[in-house]
XYZ file of C-alpha atoms in Angstrom:
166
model
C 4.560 8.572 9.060
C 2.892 5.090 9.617
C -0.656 5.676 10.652
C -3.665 3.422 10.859
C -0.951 0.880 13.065
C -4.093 -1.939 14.292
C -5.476 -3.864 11.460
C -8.877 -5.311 11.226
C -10.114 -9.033 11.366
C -12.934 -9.386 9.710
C -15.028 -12.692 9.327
C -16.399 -13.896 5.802
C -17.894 -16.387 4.232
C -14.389 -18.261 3.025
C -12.678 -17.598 6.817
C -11.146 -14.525 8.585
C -9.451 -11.907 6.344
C -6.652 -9.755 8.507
C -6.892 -6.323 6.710
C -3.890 -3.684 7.275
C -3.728 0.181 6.019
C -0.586 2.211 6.364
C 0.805 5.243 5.223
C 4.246 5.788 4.678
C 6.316 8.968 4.235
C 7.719 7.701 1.004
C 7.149 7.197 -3.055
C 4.723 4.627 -4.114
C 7.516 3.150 -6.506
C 9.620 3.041 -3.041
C 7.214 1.305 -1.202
C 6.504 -0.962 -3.896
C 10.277 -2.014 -4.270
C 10.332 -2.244 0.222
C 7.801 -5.346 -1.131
C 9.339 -6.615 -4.451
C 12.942 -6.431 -4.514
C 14.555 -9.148 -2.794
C 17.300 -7.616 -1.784
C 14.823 -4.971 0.287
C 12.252 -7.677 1.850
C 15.160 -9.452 3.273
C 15.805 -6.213 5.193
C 12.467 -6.250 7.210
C 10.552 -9.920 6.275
C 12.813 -12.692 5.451
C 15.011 -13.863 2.050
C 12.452 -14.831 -0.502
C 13.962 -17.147 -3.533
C 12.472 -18.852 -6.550
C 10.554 -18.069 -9.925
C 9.389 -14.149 -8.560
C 6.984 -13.572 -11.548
C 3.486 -14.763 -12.342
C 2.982 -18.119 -12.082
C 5.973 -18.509 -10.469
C 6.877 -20.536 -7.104
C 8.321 -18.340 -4.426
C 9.601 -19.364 -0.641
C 10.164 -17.520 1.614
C 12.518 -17.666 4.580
C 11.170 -15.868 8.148
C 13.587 -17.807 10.338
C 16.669 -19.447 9.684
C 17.739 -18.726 5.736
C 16.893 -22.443 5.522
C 15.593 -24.262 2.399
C 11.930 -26.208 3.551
C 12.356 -24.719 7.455
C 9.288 -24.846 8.988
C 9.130 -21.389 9.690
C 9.098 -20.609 6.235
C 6.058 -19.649 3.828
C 5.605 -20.330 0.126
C 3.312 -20.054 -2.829
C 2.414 -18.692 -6.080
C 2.587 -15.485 -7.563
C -1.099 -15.102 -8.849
C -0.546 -11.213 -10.024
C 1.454 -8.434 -10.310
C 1.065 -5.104 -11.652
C 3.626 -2.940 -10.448
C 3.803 -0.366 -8.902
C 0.247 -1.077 -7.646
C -1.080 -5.219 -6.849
C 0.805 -8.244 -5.664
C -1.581 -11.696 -5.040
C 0.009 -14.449 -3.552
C -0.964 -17.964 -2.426
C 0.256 -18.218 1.284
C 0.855 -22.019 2.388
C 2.137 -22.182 6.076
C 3.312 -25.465 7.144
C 0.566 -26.952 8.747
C -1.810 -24.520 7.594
C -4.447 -24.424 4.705
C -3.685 -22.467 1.313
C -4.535 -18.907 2.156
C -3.901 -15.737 -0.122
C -1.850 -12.259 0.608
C -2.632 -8.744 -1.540
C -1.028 -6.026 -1.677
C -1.758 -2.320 -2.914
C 0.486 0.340 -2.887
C -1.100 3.811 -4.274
C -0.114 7.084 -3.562
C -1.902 8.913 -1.362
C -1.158 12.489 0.910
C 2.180 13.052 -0.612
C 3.209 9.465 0.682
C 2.230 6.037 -0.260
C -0.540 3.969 1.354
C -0.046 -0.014 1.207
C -3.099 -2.077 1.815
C -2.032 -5.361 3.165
C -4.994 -8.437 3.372
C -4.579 -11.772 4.026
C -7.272 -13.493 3.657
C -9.139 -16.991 3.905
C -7.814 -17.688 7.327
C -9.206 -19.745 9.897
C -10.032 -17.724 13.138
C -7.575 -18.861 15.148
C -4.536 -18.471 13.029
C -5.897 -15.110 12.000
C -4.971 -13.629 15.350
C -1.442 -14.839 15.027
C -1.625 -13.404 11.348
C -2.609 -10.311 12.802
C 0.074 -10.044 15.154
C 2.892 -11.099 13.034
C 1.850 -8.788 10.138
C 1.405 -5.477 12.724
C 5.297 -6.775 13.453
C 6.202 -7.311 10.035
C 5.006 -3.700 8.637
C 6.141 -1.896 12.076
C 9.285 -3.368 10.511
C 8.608 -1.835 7.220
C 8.256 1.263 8.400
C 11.666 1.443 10.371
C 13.373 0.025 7.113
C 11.666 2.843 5.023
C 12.632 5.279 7.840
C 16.369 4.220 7.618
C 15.993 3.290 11.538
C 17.472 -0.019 12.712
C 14.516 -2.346 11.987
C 13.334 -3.747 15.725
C 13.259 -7.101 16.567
C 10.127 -9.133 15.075
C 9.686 -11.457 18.566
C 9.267 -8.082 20.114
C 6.903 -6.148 18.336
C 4.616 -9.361 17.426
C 4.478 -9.847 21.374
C 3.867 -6.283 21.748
C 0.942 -6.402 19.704
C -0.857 -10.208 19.951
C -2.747 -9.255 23.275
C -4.779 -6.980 20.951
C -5.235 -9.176 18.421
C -6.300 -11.833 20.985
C -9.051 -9.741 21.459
C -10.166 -9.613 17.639
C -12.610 -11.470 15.399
């Protein structure tokens, strides 16, 4: 039931902010755990570890399940108020801090997730824009119960349009 697939780059005063809507054919509170349990995000993102609460540090892992690995991302939890906002610092290696929300409300008798990361510079928001169209295409088959596809393939699926963007 994902709809609204292509998200939108958008420039502001602070950088580029990479803004995602989808709807998904399940709960809110479903949707919201796809996002917030650990043992679920490793499913379609990546192991996540550390302090998962406000304040706390969090890595986590989109490669190898390797502490520090460069492919790996890691912050701060800024909020949370489940079943409906997640902020999180976003540091890259070799990137500057950015910051990730998330909303999850329900909406048509499934849940809607608003996904933005924002403060990006414009190059490194197409990438963003890619990888998070592959990321929450991956969502959506884990939240389907389909085999979740393979990242490298949907992200090049999708990065020519992105290319395009902003």
């Amino acid at each position: 039931m994902a709809t609204d697939l292509w998200g939108v780059l958008t420039p502001t005063g602070t950088g580029v902010t990479v803004r995602f809507e989808r709807r998904f054919a399940t709960a809110p509170e479903d949707l919201w755990s796809c996002i917030t349990d650990p043992d679920r995000l490793r499913r379609w993102l990546g192991p996540v570890y550390g302090d998962l609460r406000v304040g706390g540090r969090y890595e986590l892992r989109m490669g190898d399940d390797v502490a520090g690995s460069p492919q790996n991302a890691a912050g701060e939890v800024v909020e949370c108020d489940p079943p409906a906002r997640l902020l999180l610092t976003w540091l890259f290696p070799g990137e500057p801090e950015s910051r990730v929300s998330v909303e999850v409300r329900a909406e048509g008798g499934g849940a809607l997730l608003v996904l933005e990361h924002l403060g990006l510079e414009e190059a490194a928001a197409r990438g963003y824009g890619s990888g998070w169209h592959a990321s929450l295409d991956q969502l959506d088959d884990h939240v389907a119960g389909r085999t979740v596809r393979p990242w490298e393939d949907l992200y090049r699926a999708a990065l020519p349009r992105y290319r395009q963007e902003a």
